[in-house]
Short mmCIF file of C-alpha atoms in Angstrom, two decimals:
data_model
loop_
_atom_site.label_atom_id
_atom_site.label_comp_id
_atom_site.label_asym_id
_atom_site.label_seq_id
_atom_site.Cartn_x
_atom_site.Cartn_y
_atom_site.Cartn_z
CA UNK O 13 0.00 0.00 0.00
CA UNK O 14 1.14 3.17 -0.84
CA UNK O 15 0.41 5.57 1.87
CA UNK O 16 1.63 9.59 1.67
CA UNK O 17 0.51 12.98 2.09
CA UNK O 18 -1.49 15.07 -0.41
CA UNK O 19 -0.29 18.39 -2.17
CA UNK O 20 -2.88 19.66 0.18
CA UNK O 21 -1.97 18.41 3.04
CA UNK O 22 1.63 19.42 2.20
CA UNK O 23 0.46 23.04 1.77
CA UNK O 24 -1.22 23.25 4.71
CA UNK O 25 1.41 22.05 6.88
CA UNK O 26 3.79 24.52 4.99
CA UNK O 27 1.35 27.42 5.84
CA UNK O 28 1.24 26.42 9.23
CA UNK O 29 5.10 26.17 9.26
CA UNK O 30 5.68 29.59 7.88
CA UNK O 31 2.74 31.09 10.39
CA UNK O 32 4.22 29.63 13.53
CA UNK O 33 7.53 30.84 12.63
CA UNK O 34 6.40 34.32 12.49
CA UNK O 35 3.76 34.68 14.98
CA UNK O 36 5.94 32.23 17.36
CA UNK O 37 9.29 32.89 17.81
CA UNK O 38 11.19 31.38 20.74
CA UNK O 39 11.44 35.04 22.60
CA UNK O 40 7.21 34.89 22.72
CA UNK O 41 7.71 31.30 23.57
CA UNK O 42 9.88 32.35 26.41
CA UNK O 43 7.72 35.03 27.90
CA UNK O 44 4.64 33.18 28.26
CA UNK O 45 6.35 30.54 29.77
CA UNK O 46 7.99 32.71 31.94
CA UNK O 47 4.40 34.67 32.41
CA UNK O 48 2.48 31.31 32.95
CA UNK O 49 -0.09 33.03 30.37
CA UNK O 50 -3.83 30.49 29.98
CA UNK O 51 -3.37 31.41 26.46
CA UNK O 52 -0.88 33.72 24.19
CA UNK O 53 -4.02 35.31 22.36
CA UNK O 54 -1.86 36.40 19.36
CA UNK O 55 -0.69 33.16 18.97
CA UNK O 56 -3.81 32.30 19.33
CA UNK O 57 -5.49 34.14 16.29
CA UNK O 58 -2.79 33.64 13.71
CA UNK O 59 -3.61 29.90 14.35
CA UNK O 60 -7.29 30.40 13.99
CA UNK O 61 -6.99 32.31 10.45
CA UNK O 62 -5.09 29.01 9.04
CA UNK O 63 -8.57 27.49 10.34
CA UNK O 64 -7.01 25.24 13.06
CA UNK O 65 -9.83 25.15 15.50
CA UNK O 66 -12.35 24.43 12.73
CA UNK O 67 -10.01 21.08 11.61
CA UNK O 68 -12.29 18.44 12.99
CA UNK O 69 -15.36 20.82 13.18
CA UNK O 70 -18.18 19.35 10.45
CA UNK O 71 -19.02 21.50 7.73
CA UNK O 72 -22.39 21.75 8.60
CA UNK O 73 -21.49 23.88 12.22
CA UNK O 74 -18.96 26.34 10.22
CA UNK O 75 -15.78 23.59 9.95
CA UNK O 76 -13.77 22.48 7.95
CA UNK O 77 -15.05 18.43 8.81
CA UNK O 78 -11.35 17.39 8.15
CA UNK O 79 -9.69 14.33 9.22
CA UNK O 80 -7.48 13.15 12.33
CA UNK O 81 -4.42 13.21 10.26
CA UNK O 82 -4.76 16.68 9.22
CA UNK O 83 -5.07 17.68 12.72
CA UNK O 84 -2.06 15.62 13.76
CA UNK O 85 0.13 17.18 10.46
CA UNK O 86 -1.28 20.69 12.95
CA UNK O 87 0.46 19.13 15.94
CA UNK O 88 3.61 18.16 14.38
CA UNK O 89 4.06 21.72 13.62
CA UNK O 90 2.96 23.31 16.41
CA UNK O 91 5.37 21.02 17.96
CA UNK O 92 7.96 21.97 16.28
CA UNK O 93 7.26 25.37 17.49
CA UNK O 94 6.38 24.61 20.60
CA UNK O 95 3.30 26.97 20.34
CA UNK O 96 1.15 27.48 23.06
CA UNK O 97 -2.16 27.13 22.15
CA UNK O 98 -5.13 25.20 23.45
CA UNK O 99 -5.14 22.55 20.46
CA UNK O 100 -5.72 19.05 21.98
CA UNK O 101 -8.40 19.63 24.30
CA UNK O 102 -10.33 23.06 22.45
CA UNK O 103 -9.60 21.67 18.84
CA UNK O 104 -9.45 18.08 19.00
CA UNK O 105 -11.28 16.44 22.01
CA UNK O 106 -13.88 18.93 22.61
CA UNK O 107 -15.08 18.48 19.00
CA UNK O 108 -14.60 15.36 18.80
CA UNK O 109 -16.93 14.34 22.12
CA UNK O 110 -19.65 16.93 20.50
CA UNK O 111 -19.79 15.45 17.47
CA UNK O 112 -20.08 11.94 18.31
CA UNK O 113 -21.69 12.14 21.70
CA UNK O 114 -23.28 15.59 21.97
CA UNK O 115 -27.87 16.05 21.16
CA UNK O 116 -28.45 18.43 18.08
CA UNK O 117 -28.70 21.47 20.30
CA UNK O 118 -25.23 20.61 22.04
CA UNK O 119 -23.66 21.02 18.58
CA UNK O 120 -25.55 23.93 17.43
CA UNK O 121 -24.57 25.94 20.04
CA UNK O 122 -21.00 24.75 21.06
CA UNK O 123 -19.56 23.72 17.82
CA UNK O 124 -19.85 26.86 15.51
CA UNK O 125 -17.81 28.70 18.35
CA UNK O 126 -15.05 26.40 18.36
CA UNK O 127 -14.92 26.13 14.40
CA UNK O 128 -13.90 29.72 15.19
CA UNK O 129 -11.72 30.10 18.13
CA UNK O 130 -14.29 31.96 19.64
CA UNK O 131 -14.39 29.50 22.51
CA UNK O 132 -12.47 27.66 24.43
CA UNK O 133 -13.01 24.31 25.68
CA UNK O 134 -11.11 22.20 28.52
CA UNK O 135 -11.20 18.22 28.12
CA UNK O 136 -11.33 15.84 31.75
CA UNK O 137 -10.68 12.65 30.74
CA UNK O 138 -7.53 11.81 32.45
CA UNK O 139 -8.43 9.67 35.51
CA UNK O 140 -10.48 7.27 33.07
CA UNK O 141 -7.77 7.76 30.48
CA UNK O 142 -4.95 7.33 32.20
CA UNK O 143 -6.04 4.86 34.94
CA UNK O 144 -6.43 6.59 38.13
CA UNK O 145 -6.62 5.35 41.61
CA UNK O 146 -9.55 3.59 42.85
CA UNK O 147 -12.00 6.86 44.54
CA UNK O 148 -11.01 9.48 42.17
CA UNK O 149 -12.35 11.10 39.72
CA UNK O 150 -15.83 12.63 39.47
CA UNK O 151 -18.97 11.24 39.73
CA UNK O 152 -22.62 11.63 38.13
CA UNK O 153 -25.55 11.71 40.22
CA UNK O 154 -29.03 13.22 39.25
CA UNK O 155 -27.34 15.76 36.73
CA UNK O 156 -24.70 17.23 39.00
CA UNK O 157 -21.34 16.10 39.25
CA UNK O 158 -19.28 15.42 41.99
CA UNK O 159 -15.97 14.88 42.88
CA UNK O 160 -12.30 16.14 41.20
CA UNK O 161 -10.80 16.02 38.14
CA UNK O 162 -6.85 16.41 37.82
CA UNK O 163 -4.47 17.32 34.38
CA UNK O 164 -7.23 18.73 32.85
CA UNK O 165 -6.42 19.99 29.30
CA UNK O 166 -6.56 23.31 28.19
CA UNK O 167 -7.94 24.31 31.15
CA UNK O 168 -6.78 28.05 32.07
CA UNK O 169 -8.50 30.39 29.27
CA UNK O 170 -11.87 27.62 29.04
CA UNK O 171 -15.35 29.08 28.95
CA UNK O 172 -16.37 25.05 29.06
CA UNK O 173 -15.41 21.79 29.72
CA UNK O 174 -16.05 18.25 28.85
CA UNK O 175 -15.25 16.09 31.73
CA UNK O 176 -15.72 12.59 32.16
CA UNK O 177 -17.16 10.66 34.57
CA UNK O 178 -15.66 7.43 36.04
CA UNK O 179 -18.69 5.49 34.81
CA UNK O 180 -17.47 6.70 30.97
CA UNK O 181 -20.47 8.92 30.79
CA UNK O 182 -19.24 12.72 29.38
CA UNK O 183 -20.60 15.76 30.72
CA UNK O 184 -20.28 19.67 29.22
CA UNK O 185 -20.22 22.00 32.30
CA UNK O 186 -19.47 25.99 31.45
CA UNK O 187 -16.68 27.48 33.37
CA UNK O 188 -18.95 29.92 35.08
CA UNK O 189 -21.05 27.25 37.15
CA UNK O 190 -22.21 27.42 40.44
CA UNK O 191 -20.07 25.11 42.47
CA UNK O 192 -17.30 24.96 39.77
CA UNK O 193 -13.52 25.62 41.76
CA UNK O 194 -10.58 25.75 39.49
CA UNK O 195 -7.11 25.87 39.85
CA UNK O 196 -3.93 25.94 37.85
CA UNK O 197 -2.02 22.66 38.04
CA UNK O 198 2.29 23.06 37.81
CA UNK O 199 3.50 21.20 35.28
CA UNK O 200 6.47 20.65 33.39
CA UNK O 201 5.44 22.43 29.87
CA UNK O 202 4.31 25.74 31.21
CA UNK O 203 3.04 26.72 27.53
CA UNK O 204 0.55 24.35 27.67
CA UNK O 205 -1.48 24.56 31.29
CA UNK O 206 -3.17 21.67 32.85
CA UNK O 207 -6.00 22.50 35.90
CA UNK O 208 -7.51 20.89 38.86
CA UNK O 209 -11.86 21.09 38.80
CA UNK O 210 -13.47 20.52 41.93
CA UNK O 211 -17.17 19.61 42.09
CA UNK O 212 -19.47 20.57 44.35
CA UNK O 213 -22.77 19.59 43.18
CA UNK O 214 -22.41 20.99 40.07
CA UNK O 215 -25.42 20.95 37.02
CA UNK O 216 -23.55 19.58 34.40
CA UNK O 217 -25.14 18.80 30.70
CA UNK O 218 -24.80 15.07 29.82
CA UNK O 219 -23.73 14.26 26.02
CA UNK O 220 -26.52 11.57 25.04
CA UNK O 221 -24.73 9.85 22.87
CA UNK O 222 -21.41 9.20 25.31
CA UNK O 223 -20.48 5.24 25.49
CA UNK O 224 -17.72 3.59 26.71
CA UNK O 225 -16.20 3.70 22.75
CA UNK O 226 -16.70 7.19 23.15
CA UNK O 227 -14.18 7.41 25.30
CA UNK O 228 -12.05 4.84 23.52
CA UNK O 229 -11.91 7.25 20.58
CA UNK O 230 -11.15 10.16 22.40
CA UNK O 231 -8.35 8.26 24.00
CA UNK O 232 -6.92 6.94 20.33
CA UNK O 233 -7.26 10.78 19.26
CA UNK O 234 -5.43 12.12 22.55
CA UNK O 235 -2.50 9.74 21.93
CA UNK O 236 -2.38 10.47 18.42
CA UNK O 237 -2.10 14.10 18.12
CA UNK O 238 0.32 13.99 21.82
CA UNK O 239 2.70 11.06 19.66
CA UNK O 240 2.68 13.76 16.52
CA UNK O 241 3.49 17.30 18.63
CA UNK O 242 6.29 14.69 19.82
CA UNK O 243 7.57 13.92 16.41
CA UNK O 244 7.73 17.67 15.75
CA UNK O 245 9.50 18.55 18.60
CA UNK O 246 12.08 15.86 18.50
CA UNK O 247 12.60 16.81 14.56
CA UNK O 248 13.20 20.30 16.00
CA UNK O 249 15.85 19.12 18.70
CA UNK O 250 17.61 17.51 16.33
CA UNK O 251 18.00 19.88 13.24
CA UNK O 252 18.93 22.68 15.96
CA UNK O 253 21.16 20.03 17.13
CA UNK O 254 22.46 19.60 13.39
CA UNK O 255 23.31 23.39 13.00
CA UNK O 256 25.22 23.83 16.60
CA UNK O 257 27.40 20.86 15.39
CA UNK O 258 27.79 22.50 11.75
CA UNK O 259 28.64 25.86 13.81
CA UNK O 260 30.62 25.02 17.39
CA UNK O 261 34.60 24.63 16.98
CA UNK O 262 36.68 22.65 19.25
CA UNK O 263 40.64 21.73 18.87
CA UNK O 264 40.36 23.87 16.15
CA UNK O 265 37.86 21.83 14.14
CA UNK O 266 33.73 22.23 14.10
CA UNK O 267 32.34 18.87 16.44
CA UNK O 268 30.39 18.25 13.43
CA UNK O 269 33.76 17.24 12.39
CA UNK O 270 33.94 14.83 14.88
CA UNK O 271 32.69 11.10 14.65
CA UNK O 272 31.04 10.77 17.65
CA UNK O 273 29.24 13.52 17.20
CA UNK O 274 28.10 12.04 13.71
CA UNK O 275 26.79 9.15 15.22
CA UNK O 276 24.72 10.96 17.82
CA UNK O 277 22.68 13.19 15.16
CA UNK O 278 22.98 9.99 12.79
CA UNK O 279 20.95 8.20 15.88
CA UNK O 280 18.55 10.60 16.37
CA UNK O 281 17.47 10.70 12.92
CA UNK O 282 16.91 6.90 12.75
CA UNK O 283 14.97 6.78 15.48
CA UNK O 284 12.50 9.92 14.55
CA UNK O 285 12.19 8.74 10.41
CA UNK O 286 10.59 5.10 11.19
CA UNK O 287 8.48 7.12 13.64
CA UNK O 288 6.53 9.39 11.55
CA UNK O 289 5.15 6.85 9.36
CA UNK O 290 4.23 4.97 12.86
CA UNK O 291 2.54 8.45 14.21
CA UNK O 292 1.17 9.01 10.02
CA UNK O 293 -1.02 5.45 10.09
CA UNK O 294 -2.25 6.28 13.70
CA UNK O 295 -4.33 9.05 12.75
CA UNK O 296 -5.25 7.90 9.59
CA UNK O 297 -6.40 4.36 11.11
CA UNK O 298 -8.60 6.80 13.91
CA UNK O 299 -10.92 7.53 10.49
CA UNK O 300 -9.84 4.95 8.19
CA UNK O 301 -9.60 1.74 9.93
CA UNK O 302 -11.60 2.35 13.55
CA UNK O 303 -11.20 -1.16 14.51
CA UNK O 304 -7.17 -0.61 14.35
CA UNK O 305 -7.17 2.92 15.64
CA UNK O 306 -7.01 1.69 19.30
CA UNK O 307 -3.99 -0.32 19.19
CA UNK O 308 -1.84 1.56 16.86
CA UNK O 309 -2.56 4.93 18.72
CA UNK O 310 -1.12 3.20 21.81
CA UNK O 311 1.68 1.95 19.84
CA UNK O 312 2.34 5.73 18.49
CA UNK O 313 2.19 7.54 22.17
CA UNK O 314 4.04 4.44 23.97
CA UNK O 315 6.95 4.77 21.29
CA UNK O 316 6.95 8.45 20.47
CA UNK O 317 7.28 8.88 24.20
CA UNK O 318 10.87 6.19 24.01
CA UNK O 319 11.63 7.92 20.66
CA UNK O 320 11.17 11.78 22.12
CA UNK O 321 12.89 11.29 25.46
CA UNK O 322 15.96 9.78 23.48
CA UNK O 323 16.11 12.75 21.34
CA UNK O 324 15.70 15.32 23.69
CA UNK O 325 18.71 13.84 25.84
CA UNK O 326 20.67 13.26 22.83
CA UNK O 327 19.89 16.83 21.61
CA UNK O 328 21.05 18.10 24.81
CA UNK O 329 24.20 15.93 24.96
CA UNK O 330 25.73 17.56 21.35
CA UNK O 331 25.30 21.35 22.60
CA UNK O 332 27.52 20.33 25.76
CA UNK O 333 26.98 22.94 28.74
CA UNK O 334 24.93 25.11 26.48
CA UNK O 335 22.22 22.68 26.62
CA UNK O 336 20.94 23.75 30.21
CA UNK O 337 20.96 26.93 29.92
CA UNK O 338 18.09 29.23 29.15
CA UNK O 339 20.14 31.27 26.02
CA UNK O 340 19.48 28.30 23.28
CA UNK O 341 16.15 27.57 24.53
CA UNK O 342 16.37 24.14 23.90
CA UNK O 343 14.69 22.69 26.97
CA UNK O 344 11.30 24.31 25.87
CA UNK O 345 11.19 21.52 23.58
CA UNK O 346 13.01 19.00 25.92
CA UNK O 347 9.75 19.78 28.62
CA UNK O 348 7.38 19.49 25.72
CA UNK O 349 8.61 15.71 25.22
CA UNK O 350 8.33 15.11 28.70
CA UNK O 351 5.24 17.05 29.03
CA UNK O 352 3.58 14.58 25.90
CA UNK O 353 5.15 11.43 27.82
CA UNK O 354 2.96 11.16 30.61
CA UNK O 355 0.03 13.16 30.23
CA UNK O 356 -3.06 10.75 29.76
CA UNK O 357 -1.03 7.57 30.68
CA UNK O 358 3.09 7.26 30.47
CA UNK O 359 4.67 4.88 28.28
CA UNK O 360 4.09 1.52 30.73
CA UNK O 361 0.18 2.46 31.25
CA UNK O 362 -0.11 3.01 27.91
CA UNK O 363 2.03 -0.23 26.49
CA UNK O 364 0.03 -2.49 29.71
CA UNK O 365 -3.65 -0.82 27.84
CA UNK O 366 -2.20 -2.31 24.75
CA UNK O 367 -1.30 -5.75 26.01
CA UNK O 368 -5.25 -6.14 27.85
CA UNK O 369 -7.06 -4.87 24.38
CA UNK O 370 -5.01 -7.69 22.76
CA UNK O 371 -5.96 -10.44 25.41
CA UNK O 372 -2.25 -10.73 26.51
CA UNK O 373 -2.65 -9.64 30.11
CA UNK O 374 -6.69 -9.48 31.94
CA UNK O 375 -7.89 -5.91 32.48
#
């Protein structure tokens, strides 16, 4: 089977490129880390005139109803870029769950503002995601929700959420409900800002048509697009990695120069090329092939997160000393790999979720 990317698809992703790199250079990446801003609204809007929020957004509520693999070509580049936007929960999930789950009236008035930006939506699915311990998470009783929800995505700038309950069912609650306490949650990636939700009581909206392969999608979608903004920031470790070595001089010589250095940038690359194809059938499968998309999304986050974590040490390793330090920059991308590791389930989880779906281990 021959299996590529379209001249469209190619376009896009060089539009995207050529945005990012304007709108989001590493100084604006700095200061909102630094800042601990819910959302860089510049960034912000030159995304939204490329149409990102409206990716997975049908046609029919003012999207663009493209596919998962367009949206994970998106994350690849905004990983490159490590942009800090509210893509995976606002863009992805939220539309996702509304399209597949949500009544008629849930997507007429939700999904038209997220086609344009206009709102922003935070996703808790982690605890049923992830696998949390027994008594967390929230629970559903009599249309309020109870309960906590932890590494909630997207959560700081949200005007709504989607949160999940531990019986599977999904929920939409707006930001602005009685009962509703939010906090920010310290994490490693500080350009992308997980929350704590607390639940008192809380009314909450249940999506109708929410199953327990509602949540299985979701899941395969999370792990795709997190195993893609991975790819994209390990291919951006390692070409700044390639141009310090072309550049530094030691003993008179560029390390470039030197073999050793060869073989670490010569490593890096093998392990990232056999990886996008990996990431590239995950998200196609998640349309294409829904009784694969499971599996091989698993397969994607559990060896992205191998694949990113050698890169980013490797990466680090060639600048020497200047690795560490805040001038290059370079561990904005190194906490964006660790960041995609082990939010909604580390590599073991996620590699032990694989094993039960396949009937190797019992659930």
């Amino acid at each position: 089977m021959e299996f590529a990317l379209s001249s469209e698809q190619r376009m896009f992703q060089d539009s995207l490129h050529r945005t990012l790199a304007d709108a989001c250079p590493l100084q604006r990446v700095r200061e909102v880390a630094a800042d601990h801003l819910p959302l860089d609204r510049a960034v912000w809007r030159a995304v939204r005139e490329l149409g990102l929020p409206a990716l997975l957004v049908p046609e029919a509520f003012g999207g663009l109803g493209l596919s998962l693999l367009d949206a994970a070509l998106a994350a690849e580049a905004l990983g490159r870029h490590v942009a800090p936007v509210p893509f995976l929960g606002s863009a992805v999930l939220a539309p996702l769950a509304l399209h597949e789950a949500g009544s008629d009236a849930q997507k007429r008035k939700w999904l038209p503002g997220l086609a344009a930006g206009d709102v922003v939506a935070g996703v808790a699915i982690a605890e049923p995601v992830a696998g949390a311990r027994d008594g967390a998470g929230v629970t559903a009783s009599g249309g309020r929700l109870h309960g906590s929800a932890l590494f909630v995505l997207d959560a700081g700038a949200a005007d709504v959420f989607i949160v999940a309950d531990r019986d599977g069912g999904l929920h939409l609650v707006r930001a602005d409900a009685a009962g509703l306490q939010r906090s920010a949650l310290r994490a490693i990636d500080t350009t992308r800002p997980l929350g704590e939700l607390h639940f008192s009581g809380v009314l909450a909206e249940p999506l109708p048509g929410a199953r327990a392969a509602t949540l299985d999608r979701l899941r395969s979608a999370a792990w795709s697009i997190l195993a893609a903004d991975t790819l994209g920031a390990g291919d951006a470790m390692l070409a700044q990695a390639v141009v310090y070595a072309g550049e530094r001089r030691q003993f008179g010589r560029v390390i470039g120069s030197f073999q050793a250095v060869k073989h670490l940038c010569a490593e890096m690359a093998a392990q990232l090329e056999p990886a996008r194809s990996l990431v590239w059938y995950a998200a196609h499968a998640f349309d294409a092939l829904p009784d694969e998309a499971v599996l091989a999304a698993a397969h994607a986050k559990a060896h992205l997160a191998e694949v990113g974590t050698f890169v980013a040490r490797t990466a680090t390793e060639v600048h020497g000393g200047m690795g560490i330090t805040d001038l290059l920059g370079l561990h904005h991308w190194f906490k964006r790999i660790g960041f995609n590791r082990q939010v909604l389930g580390g590599p073991e989880r996620v590699r032990e979720y694989a094993a039960q779906v396949q009937g190797l281990v019992a659930a």
